[in-house]
Amino acid sequence: MDDLNVIIHDNYTRIQNRIDAACQRAQRDPQSVRLVAVTKYARLEWVQALVELGCLDLGESRTPQLEERATLLSPELRWHFIGPLQRNKVRRTIAHCNLIHSVDSLKLLQAIDRIAGESEFKPEVLIEVNLAGEASKKGFSRESLTAEWESLCQVSHVKIAGLMTMAPHVEDRELARPVFRELRELRDELQQCSPEHVSLQELSMGMSGDFETGIEEGATLVRVGSALYEGLESSD
Ligand SMILES: *Cc1c(COP(=O)(O)O)cnc(C)c1O
């Protein structure tokens, strides 16, 4: 193996081990947590090295790079869209991805629903929640989500599979804990008042700085980028 493959292998293995250890602490089945390797800043060779290691869930935050890579790399990969999604890019985006983590408005969900209605394909999405109320972050506030939940549940060509959030203060993973716990509790509350066809199994919470906390609080998806590429030079 050359340097690049050794570094990626070691980083990936270390993160998998940390995921397993967090699952053990939380008495959770490691199979219940999926690692989404965020590749938005990664060079193509790095992504290929991850794929060779069996890392098949990849996350991109911009439609052009998602399209390019989804077209180029193995069709077996499961692409996750994690960035702000403009309504005029919905068609191109859902054509390539398995799960959109970042639905941040009713209008966006309705746009996805309308476009999905033109085909048999039923995209899966998560609703992004901004629990810390940071102006720099997208997503529903707790209040707006509760108020609009009934309308959100009315879409018929999209499957709402759960919630996503980003915690502030990623440098201290304990500070993320109350935010992640609140997301889980909000999910439980919303599930109570959802129609039967809506099942909120997924919680996407945790990044390089706080994914273990996310797992301890019930994450089913962690979105890890920079920790996978430690020791490599970024392309820009
Ligand atoms: C970039 C990004 C990540 C990955 O962040 P790292 O700190 O590099 O692990 C996760 N989630 C979202 C929404 C992102 O934009």
PDB file of C-alpha atoms and ligand atoms in Angstrom:
ATOM      1  CA  MET A   1       0.000   0.000   0.000  1.00  0.00           C
ATOM      2  CA  ASP A   2       1.250   3.497  -0.700  1.00  0.00           C
ATOM      3  CA  ASP A   3       1.143   6.336   1.836  1.00  0.00           C
ATOM      4  CA  LEU A   4      -2.289   7.598   0.890  1.00  0.00           C
ATOM      5  CA  ASN A   5      -3.891   4.187   1.285  1.00  0.00           C
ATOM      6  CA  VAL A   6      -2.088   3.553   4.573  1.00  0.00           C
ATOM      7  CA  ILE A   7      -3.239   6.860   6.026  1.00  0.00           C
ATOM      8  CA  ILE A   8      -6.841   6.446   4.915  1.00  0.00           C
ATOM      9  CA  HIS A   9      -6.865   2.846   6.120  1.00  0.00           C
ATOM     10  CA  ASP A  10      -5.579   3.845   9.557  1.00  0.00           C
ATOM     11  CA  ASN A  11      -7.980   6.770   9.910  1.00  0.00           C
ATOM     12  CA  TYR A  12     -10.964   4.723   8.781  1.00  0.00           C
ATOM     13  CA  THR A  13     -10.090   1.844  11.105  1.00  0.00           C
ATOM     14  CA  ARG A  14      -9.596   4.198  14.035  1.00  0.00           C
ATOM     15  CA  ILE A  15     -12.992   5.806  13.454  1.00  0.00           C
ATOM     16  CA  GLN A  16     -14.701   2.437  13.099  1.00  0.00           C
ATOM     17  CA  ASN A  17     -13.144   1.384  16.400  1.00  0.00           C
ATOM     18  CA  ARG A  18     -14.313   4.573  18.087  1.00  0.00           C
ATOM     19  CA  ILE A  19     -17.821   3.976  16.716  1.00  0.00           C
ATOM     20  CA  ASP A  20     -17.774   0.427  18.084  1.00  0.00           C
ATOM     21  CA  ALA A  21     -16.545   1.631  21.484  1.00  0.00           C
ATOM     22  CA  ALA A  22     -19.268   4.302  21.653  1.00  0.00           C
ATOM     23  CA  CYS A  23     -21.875   1.660  20.769  1.00  0.00           C
ATOM     24  CA  GLN A  24     -20.569  -0.548  23.519  1.00  0.00           C
ATOM     25  CA  ARG A  25     -20.763   2.263  26.085  1.00  0.00           C
ATOM     26  CA  ALA A  26     -24.330   2.988  25.003  1.00  0.00           C
ATOM     27  CA  GLN A  27     -25.207  -0.732  24.813  1.00  0.00           C
ATOM     28  CA  ARG A  28     -26.142  -0.394  21.179  1.00  0.00           C
ATOM     29  CA  ASP A  29     -25.671  -2.758  18.274  1.00  0.00           C
ATOM     30  CA  PRO A  30     -22.857  -1.358  16.052  1.00  0.00           C
ATOM     31  CA  GLN A  31     -25.019  -2.346  13.072  1.00  0.00           C
ATOM     32  CA  SER A  32     -27.492   0.333  14.126  1.00  0.00           C
ATOM     33  CA  VAL A  33     -25.024   3.129  13.328  1.00  0.00           C
ATOM     34  CA  ARG A  34     -23.957   4.019   9.799  1.00  0.00           C
ATOM     35  CA  LEU A  35     -20.825   6.014   9.075  1.00  0.00           C
ATOM     36  CA  VAL A  36     -21.357   8.530   6.300  1.00  0.00           C
ATOM     37  CA  ALA A  37     -17.935   9.570   5.008  1.00  0.00           C
ATOM     38  CA  VAL A  38     -18.231  13.228   4.119  1.00  0.00           C
ATOM     39  CA  THR A  39     -16.199  13.781   0.974  1.00  0.00           C
ATOM     40  CA  LYS A  40     -16.918  17.436   0.213  1.00  0.00           C
ATOM     41  CA  TYR A  41     -13.277  18.504   0.753  1.00  0.00           C
ATOM     42  CA  ALA A  42     -11.686  15.193  -0.217  1.00  0.00           C
ATOM     43  CA  ARG A  43      -9.772  14.595  -3.409  1.00  0.00           C
ATOM     44  CA  LEU A  44     -11.119  11.920  -5.685  1.00  0.00           C
ATOM     45  CA  GLU A  45      -8.200   9.546  -4.871  1.00  0.00           C
ATOM     46  CA  TRP A  46      -9.060   9.763  -1.189  1.00  0.00           C
ATOM     47  CA  VAL A  47     -12.653   8.879  -1.911  1.00  0.00           C
ATOM     48  CA  GLN A  48     -11.547   5.940  -4.040  1.00  0.00           C
ATOM     49  CA  ALA A  49      -9.317   4.722  -1.197  1.00  0.00           C
ATOM     50  CA  LEU A  50     -12.279   4.833   1.196  1.00  0.00           C
ATOM     51  CA  VAL A  51     -14.494   2.956  -1.222  1.00  0.00           C
ATOM     52  CA  GLU A  52     -11.861   0.241  -1.590  1.00  0.00           C
ATOM     53  CA  LEU A  53     -11.978  -0.222   2.176  1.00  0.00           C
ATOM     54  CA  GLY A  54     -15.704  -0.894   1.967  1.00  0.00           C
ATOM     55  CA  CYS A  55     -16.922   2.539   2.927  1.00  0.00           C
ATOM     56  CA  LEU A  56     -20.050   2.778   0.777  1.00  0.00           C
ATOM     57  CA  ASP A  57     -22.007   5.644   2.367  1.00  0.00           C
ATOM     58  CA  LEU A  58     -20.622   8.965   1.161  1.00  0.00           C
ATOM     59  CA  GLY A  59     -21.809  12.510   1.823  1.00  0.00           C
ATOM     60  CA  GLU A  60     -21.565  15.554  -0.426  1.00  0.00           C
ATOM     61  CA  SER A  61     -22.850  19.065   0.179  1.00  0.00           C
ATOM     62  CA  ARG A  62     -22.879  20.452  -3.370  1.00  0.00           C
ATOM     63  CA  THR A  63     -24.873  19.153  -6.311  1.00  0.00           C
ATOM     64  CA  PRO A  64     -22.211  19.484  -9.066  1.00  0.00           C
ATOM     65  CA  GLN A  65     -19.619  17.479  -7.121  1.00  0.00           C
ATOM     66  CA  LEU A  66     -22.255  14.895  -6.153  1.00  0.00           C
ATOM     67  CA  GLU A  67     -23.254  14.471  -9.796  1.00  0.00           C
ATOM     68  CA  GLU A  68     -19.683  14.215 -10.975  1.00  0.00           C
ATOM     69  CA  ARG A  69     -18.647  11.640  -8.406  1.00  0.00           C
ATOM     70  CA  ALA A  70     -21.836   9.609  -8.427  1.00  0.00           C
ATOM     71  CA  THR A  71     -21.470   9.265 -12.189  1.00  0.00           C
ATOM     72  CA  LEU A  72     -17.792   8.392 -12.047  1.00  0.00           C
ATOM     73  CA  LEU A  73     -17.670   5.986  -9.114  1.00  0.00           C
ATOM     74  CA  SER A  74     -19.352   2.627  -8.493  1.00  0.00           C
ATOM     75  CA  PRO A  75     -23.153   2.552  -8.773  1.00  0.00           C
ATOM     76  CA  GLU A  76     -23.139   0.499  -5.539  1.00  0.00           C
ATOM     77  CA  LEU A  77     -22.360   3.604  -3.492  1.00  0.00           C
ATOM     78  CA  ARG A  78     -25.010   5.263  -1.372  1.00  0.00           C
ATOM     79  CA  TRP A  79     -24.788   9.023  -1.652  1.00  0.00           C
ATOM     80  CA  HIS A  80     -26.039  11.335   1.069  1.00  0.00           C
ATOM     81  CA  PHE A  81     -26.741  14.981   0.403  1.00  0.00           C
ATOM     82  CA  ILE A  82     -25.913  17.039   3.497  1.00  0.00           C
ATOM     83  CA  GLY A  83     -25.671  20.652   2.313  1.00  0.00           C
ATOM     84  CA  PRO A  84     -28.151  23.440   1.690  1.00  0.00           C
ATOM     85  CA  LEU A  85     -30.316  22.388  -1.254  1.00  0.00           C
ATOM     86  CA  GLN A  86     -31.681  24.974  -3.662  1.00  0.00           C
ATOM     87  CA  ARG A  87     -35.075  24.188  -5.093  1.00  0.00           C
ATOM     88  CA  ASN A  88     -33.807  24.559  -8.663  1.00  0.00           C
ATOM     89  CA  LYS A  89     -31.273  21.754  -8.010  1.00  0.00           C
ATOM     90  CA  VAL A  90     -33.715  19.226  -6.578  1.00  0.00           C
ATOM     91  CA  ARG A  91     -34.149  17.252  -9.785  1.00  0.00           C
ATOM     92  CA  ARG A  92     -30.420  16.822 -10.373  1.00  0.00           C
ATOM     93  CA  THR A  93     -29.784  16.013  -6.741  1.00  0.00           C
ATOM     94  CA  ILE A  94     -32.418  13.352  -6.149  1.00  0.00           C
ATOM     95  CA  ALA A  95     -31.311  11.596  -9.309  1.00  0.00           C
ATOM     96  CA  HIS A  96     -28.080  10.631  -7.544  1.00  0.00           C
ATOM     97  CA  CYS A  97     -28.666  10.376  -3.859  1.00  0.00           C
ATOM     98  CA  ASN A  98     -30.175   7.888  -1.447  1.00  0.00           C
ATOM     99  CA  LEU A  99     -30.860  10.234   1.418  1.00  0.00           C
ATOM    100  CA  ILE A 100     -31.141  14.015   1.679  1.00  0.00           C
ATOM    101  CA  HIS A 101     -30.238  15.022   5.252  1.00  0.00           C
ATOM    102  CA  SER A 102     -30.889  18.725   4.874  1.00  0.00           C
ATOM    103  CA  VAL A 103     -34.546  19.496   4.189  1.00  0.00           C
ATOM    104  CA  ASP A 104     -34.895  22.860   5.890  1.00  0.00           C
ATOM    105  CA  SER A 105     -38.272  24.197   4.731  1.00  0.00           C
ATOM    106  CA  LEU A 106     -41.767  23.079   3.810  1.00  0.00           C
ATOM    107  CA  LYS A 107     -41.316  24.656   0.375  1.00  0.00           C
ATOM    108  CA  LEU A 108     -38.232  22.545  -0.279  1.00  0.00           C
ATOM    109  CA  LEU A 109     -40.006  19.361   0.808  1.00  0.00           C
ATOM    110  CA  GLN A 110     -42.945  20.190  -1.425  1.00  0.00           C
ATOM    111  CA  ALA A 111     -40.603  20.800  -4.359  1.00  0.00           C
ATOM    112  CA  ILE A 112     -39.006  17.380  -3.814  1.00  0.00           C
ATOM    113  CA  ASP A 113     -42.469  15.826  -3.542  1.00  0.00           C
ATOM    114  CA  ARG A 114     -43.633  17.374  -6.796  1.00  0.00           C
ATOM    115  CA  ILE A 115     -40.584  16.258  -8.754  1.00  0.00           C
ATOM    116  CA  ALA A 116     -40.581  12.784  -7.194  1.00  0.00           C
ATOM    117  CA  GLY A 117     -44.243  12.477  -8.166  1.00  0.00           C
ATOM    118  CA  GLU A 118     -43.203  12.468 -11.821  1.00  0.00           C
ATOM    119  CA  SER A 119     -41.537   9.089 -11.403  1.00  0.00           C
ATOM    120  CA  GLU A 120     -41.923   5.873  -9.431  1.00  0.00           C
ATOM    121  CA  PHE A 121     -38.906   6.699  -7.306  1.00  0.00           C
ATOM    122  CA  LYS A 122     -39.671   7.720  -3.718  1.00  0.00           C
ATOM    123  CA  PRO A 123     -36.758   9.670  -2.236  1.00  0.00           C
ATOM    124  CA  GLU A 124     -35.946   9.495   1.470  1.00  0.00           C
ATOM    125  CA  VAL A 125     -35.248  12.649   3.409  1.00  0.00           C
ATOM    126  CA  LEU A 126     -34.408  13.884   6.876  1.00  0.00           C
ATOM    127  CA  ILE A 127     -35.680  17.157   8.286  1.00  0.00           C
ATOM    128  CA  GLU A 128     -32.899  19.468   9.454  1.00  0.00           C
ATOM    129  CA  VAL A 129     -33.431  21.092  12.832  1.00  0.00           C
ATOM    130  CA  ASN A 130     -31.511  24.061  14.195  1.00  0.00           C
ATOM    131  CA  LEU A 131     -31.857  23.479  17.923  1.00  0.00           C
ATOM    132  CA  ALA A 132     -29.149  25.838  19.100  1.00  0.00           C
ATOM    133  CA  GLY A 133     -30.795  28.706  17.244  1.00  0.00           C
ATOM    134  CA  GLU A 134     -27.580  29.723  15.532  1.00  0.00           C
ATOM    135  CA  ALA A 135     -28.232  32.198  12.748  1.00  0.00           C
ATOM    136  CA  SER A 136     -25.384  30.704  10.691  1.00  0.00           C
ATOM    137  CA  LYS A 137     -27.106  27.325  10.517  1.00  0.00           C
ATOM    138  CA  LYS A 138     -30.048  26.218   8.452  1.00  0.00           C
ATOM    139  CA  GLY A 139     -32.988  24.212   9.603  1.00  0.00           C
ATOM    140  CA  PHE A 140     -36.315  24.432  11.372  1.00  0.00           C
ATOM    141  CA  SER A 141     -36.497  25.795  14.874  1.00  0.00           C
ATOM    142  CA  ARG A 142     -38.213  23.466  17.310  1.00  0.00           C
ATOM    143  CA  GLU A 143     -41.268  25.766  17.253  1.00  0.00           C
ATOM    144  CA  SER A 144     -41.549  26.041  13.486  1.00  0.00           C
ATOM    145  CA  LEU A 145     -41.099  22.296  13.063  1.00  0.00           C
ATOM    146  CA  THR A 146     -43.848  21.501  15.545  1.00  0.00           C
ATOM    147  CA  ALA A 147     -46.114  24.067  13.904  1.00  0.00           C
ATOM    148  CA  GLU A 148     -45.503  22.767  10.381  1.00  0.00           C
ATOM    149  CA  TRP A 149     -45.267  19.068  11.143  1.00  0.00           C
ATOM    150  CA  GLU A 150     -48.763  18.236   9.967  1.00  0.00           C
ATOM    151  CA  SER A 151     -48.150  19.941   6.612  1.00  0.00           C
ATOM    152  CA  LEU A 152     -44.767  18.259   6.226  1.00  0.00           C
ATOM    153  CA  CYS A 153     -46.368  14.854   6.763  1.00  0.00           C
ATOM    154  CA  GLN A 154     -48.769  15.462   3.899  1.00  0.00           C
ATOM    155  CA  VAL A 155     -46.248  14.792   1.148  1.00  0.00           C
ATOM    156  CA  SER A 156     -46.949  11.532  -0.625  1.00  0.00           C
ATOM    157  CA  HIS A 157     -43.966  10.912  -2.928  1.00  0.00           C
ATOM    158  CA  VAL A 158     -41.221  11.434  -0.337  1.00  0.00           C
ATOM    159  CA  LYS A 159     -40.434   9.310   2.697  1.00  0.00           C
ATOM    160  CA  ILE A 160     -39.606  11.354   5.798  1.00  0.00           C
ATOM    161  CA  ALA A 161     -37.210   9.025   7.600  1.00  0.00           C
ATOM    162  CA  GLY A 162     -36.030  11.121  10.547  1.00  0.00           C
ATOM    163  CA  LEU A 163     -34.234  14.234  11.741  1.00  0.00           C
ATOM    164  CA  MET A 164     -30.790  15.772  11.353  1.00  0.00           C
ATOM    165  CA  THR A 165     -28.964  18.423  13.346  1.00  0.00           C
ATOM    166  CA  MET A 166     -25.587  20.053  13.745  1.00  0.00           C
ATOM    167  CA  ALA A 167     -24.334  20.898  17.219  1.00  0.00           C
ATOM    168  CA  PRO A 168     -22.479  24.096  18.015  1.00  0.00           C
ATOM    169  CA  HIS A 169     -19.013  24.043  19.657  1.00  0.00           C
ATOM    170  CA  VAL A 170     -17.730  21.032  17.782  1.00  0.00           C
ATOM    171  CA  GLU A 171     -14.418  21.390  19.643  1.00  0.00           C
ATOM    172  CA  ASP A 172     -15.979  20.135  22.894  1.00  0.00           C
ATOM    173  CA  ARG A 173     -18.032  17.043  22.378  1.00  0.00           C
ATOM    174  CA  GLU A 174     -19.790  17.255  25.734  1.00  0.00           C
ATOM    175  CA  LEU A 175     -21.383  20.554  24.710  1.00  0.00           C
ATOM    176  CA  ALA A 176     -23.127  18.718  21.900  1.00  0.00           C
ATOM    177  CA  ARG A 177     -24.836  16.266  24.241  1.00  0.00           C
ATOM    178  CA  PRO A 178     -27.874  18.361  25.275  1.00  0.00           C
ATOM    179  CA  VAL A 179     -28.484  19.275  21.642  1.00  0.00           C
ATOM    180  CA  PHE A 180     -28.381  15.654  20.485  1.00  0.00           C
ATOM    181  CA  ARG A 181     -30.564  14.566  23.371  1.00  0.00           C
ATOM    182  CA  GLU A 182     -33.078  17.242  22.480  1.00  0.00           C
ATOM    183  CA  LEU A 183     -33.169  16.051  18.872  1.00  0.00           C
ATOM    184  CA  ARG A 184     -33.934  12.512  20.016  1.00  0.00           C
ATOM    185  CA  GLU A 185     -36.686  13.711  22.339  1.00  0.00           C
ATOM    186  CA  LEU A 186     -38.135  15.907  19.610  1.00  0.00           C
ATOM    187  CA  ARG A 187     -38.152  12.894  17.288  1.00  0.00           C
ATOM    188  CA  ASP A 188     -40.033  10.870  19.918  1.00  0.00           C
ATOM    189  CA  GLU A 189     -42.594  13.659  20.341  1.00  0.00           C
ATOM    190  CA  LEU A 190     -43.111  14.091  16.611  1.00  0.00           C
ATOM    191  CA  GLN A 191     -43.463  10.354  16.144  1.00  0.00           C
ATOM    192  CA  GLN A 192     -46.365  10.412  18.597  1.00  0.00           C
ATOM    193  CA  CYS A 193     -48.288  12.890  16.470  1.00  0.00           C
ATOM    194  CA  SER A 194     -47.372  11.504  13.044  1.00  0.00           C
ATOM    195  CA  PRO A 195     -49.637   9.601  10.686  1.00  0.00           C
ATOM    196  CA  GLU A 196     -49.079   5.863  10.561  1.00  0.00           C
ATOM    197  CA  HIS A 197     -47.015   5.887   7.368  1.00  0.00           C
ATOM    198  CA  VAL A 198     -44.365   8.188   8.885  1.00  0.00           C
ATOM    199  CA  SER A 199     -41.655   6.318  10.762  1.00  0.00           C
ATOM    200  CA  LEU A 200     -38.808   8.446  12.099  1.00  0.00           C
ATOM    201  CA  GLN A 201     -36.088   5.822  12.547  1.00  0.00           C
ATOM    202  CA  GLU A 202     -33.110   7.923  11.558  1.00  0.00           C
ATOM    203  CA  LEU A 203     -31.210  10.456  13.646  1.00  0.00           C
ATOM    204  CA  SER A 204     -28.320  12.066  11.766  1.00  0.00           C
ATOM    205  CA  MET A 205     -26.150  13.728  14.399  1.00  0.00           C
ATOM    206  CA  GLY A 206     -22.425  13.858  15.029  1.00  0.00           C
ATOM    207  CA  MET A 207     -19.415  14.964  12.977  1.00  0.00           C
ATOM    208  CA  SER A 208     -15.639  14.530  13.432  1.00  0.00           C
ATOM    209  CA  GLY A 209     -15.605  16.395  16.747  1.00  0.00           C
ATOM    210  CA  ASP A 210     -18.693  14.895  18.342  1.00  0.00           C
ATOM    211  CA  PHE A 211     -19.785  11.668  16.638  1.00  0.00           C
ATOM    212  CA  GLU A 212     -19.267   9.564  19.769  1.00  0.00           C
ATOM    213  CA  THR A 213     -21.609  11.824  21.699  1.00  0.00           C
ATOM    214  CA  GLY A 214     -24.085  11.492  18.846  1.00  0.00           C
ATOM    215  CA  ILE A 215     -23.955   7.707  19.084  1.00  0.00           C
ATOM    216  CA  GLU A 216     -24.350   7.766  22.856  1.00  0.00           C
ATOM    217  CA  GLU A 217     -27.487   9.857  22.358  1.00  0.00           C
ATOM    218  CA  GLY A 218     -28.994   7.628  19.681  1.00  0.00           C
ATOM    219  CA  ALA A 219     -27.553   8.648  16.293  1.00  0.00           C
ATOM    220  CA  THR A 220     -28.183   6.160  13.490  1.00  0.00           C
ATOM    221  CA  LEU A 221     -26.074   8.180  11.041  1.00  0.00           C
ATOM    222  CA  VAL A 222     -22.844  10.044  11.809  1.00  0.00           C
ATOM    223  CA  ARG A 223     -21.355  12.364   9.193  1.00  0.00           C
ATOM    224  CA  VAL A 224     -17.579  12.307   9.487  1.00  0.00           C
ATOM    225  CA  GLY A 225     -15.277  14.284   7.212  1.00  0.00           C
ATOM    226  CA  SER A 226     -11.998  15.768   8.432  1.00  0.00           C
ATOM    227  CA  ALA A 227     -11.121  12.944  10.867  1.00  0.00           C
ATOM    228  CA  LEU A 228     -10.921  10.558   7.902  1.00  0.00           C
ATOM    229  CA  TYR A 229      -8.293  12.661   6.152  1.00  0.00           C
ATOM    230  CA  GLU A 230      -5.959  13.525   9.021  1.00  0.00           C
ATOM    231  CA  GLY A 231      -2.383  13.479   7.787  1.00  0.00           C
ATOM    232  CA  LEU A 232      -3.284  14.233   4.163  1.00  0.00           C
ATOM    233  CA  GLU A 233      -2.773  17.496   2.298  1.00  0.00           C
ATOM    234  CA  SER A 234      -5.973  19.078   1.071  1.00  0.00           C
ATOM    235  CA  SER A 235      -6.113  19.981  -2.604  1.00  0.00           C
ATOM    236  CA  ASP A 236      -6.826  23.657  -2.026  1.00  0.00           C
TER     237      ASP A 236
HETATM  238  C1  LIG B   1     -18.830  19.173   6.416  1.00  0.00           C
HETATM  239  C2  LIG B   1     -19.951  18.574   7.123  1.00  0.00           C
HETATM  240  C3  LIG B   1     -19.768  17.466   7.966  1.00  0.00           C
HETATM  241  C4  LIG B   1     -18.398  16.859   8.271  1.00  0.00           C
HETATM  242  O1  LIG B   1     -17.703  17.703   9.123  1.00  0.00           O
HETATM  243  P1  LIG B   1     -16.286  17.262   9.763  1.00  0.00           P
HETATM  244  O2  LIG B   1     -16.162  18.153  10.933  1.00  0.00           O
HETATM  245  O3  LIG B   1     -15.271  17.515   8.716  1.00  0.00           O
HETATM  246  O4  LIG B   1     -16.392  15.842  10.135  1.00  0.00           O
HETATM  247  C5  LIG B   1     -20.886  16.912   8.568  1.00  0.00           C
HETATM  248  N1  LIG B   1     -22.113  17.419   8.351  1.00  0.00           N
HETATM  249  C6  LIG B   1     -22.338  18.479   7.559  1.00  0.00           C
HETATM  250  C7  LIG B   1     -23.718  18.970   7.371  1.00  0.00           C
HETATM  251  C8  LIG B   1     -21.261  19.097   6.919  1.00  0.00           C
HETATM  252  O5  LIG B   1     -21.483  20.155   6.142  1.00  0.00           O
END
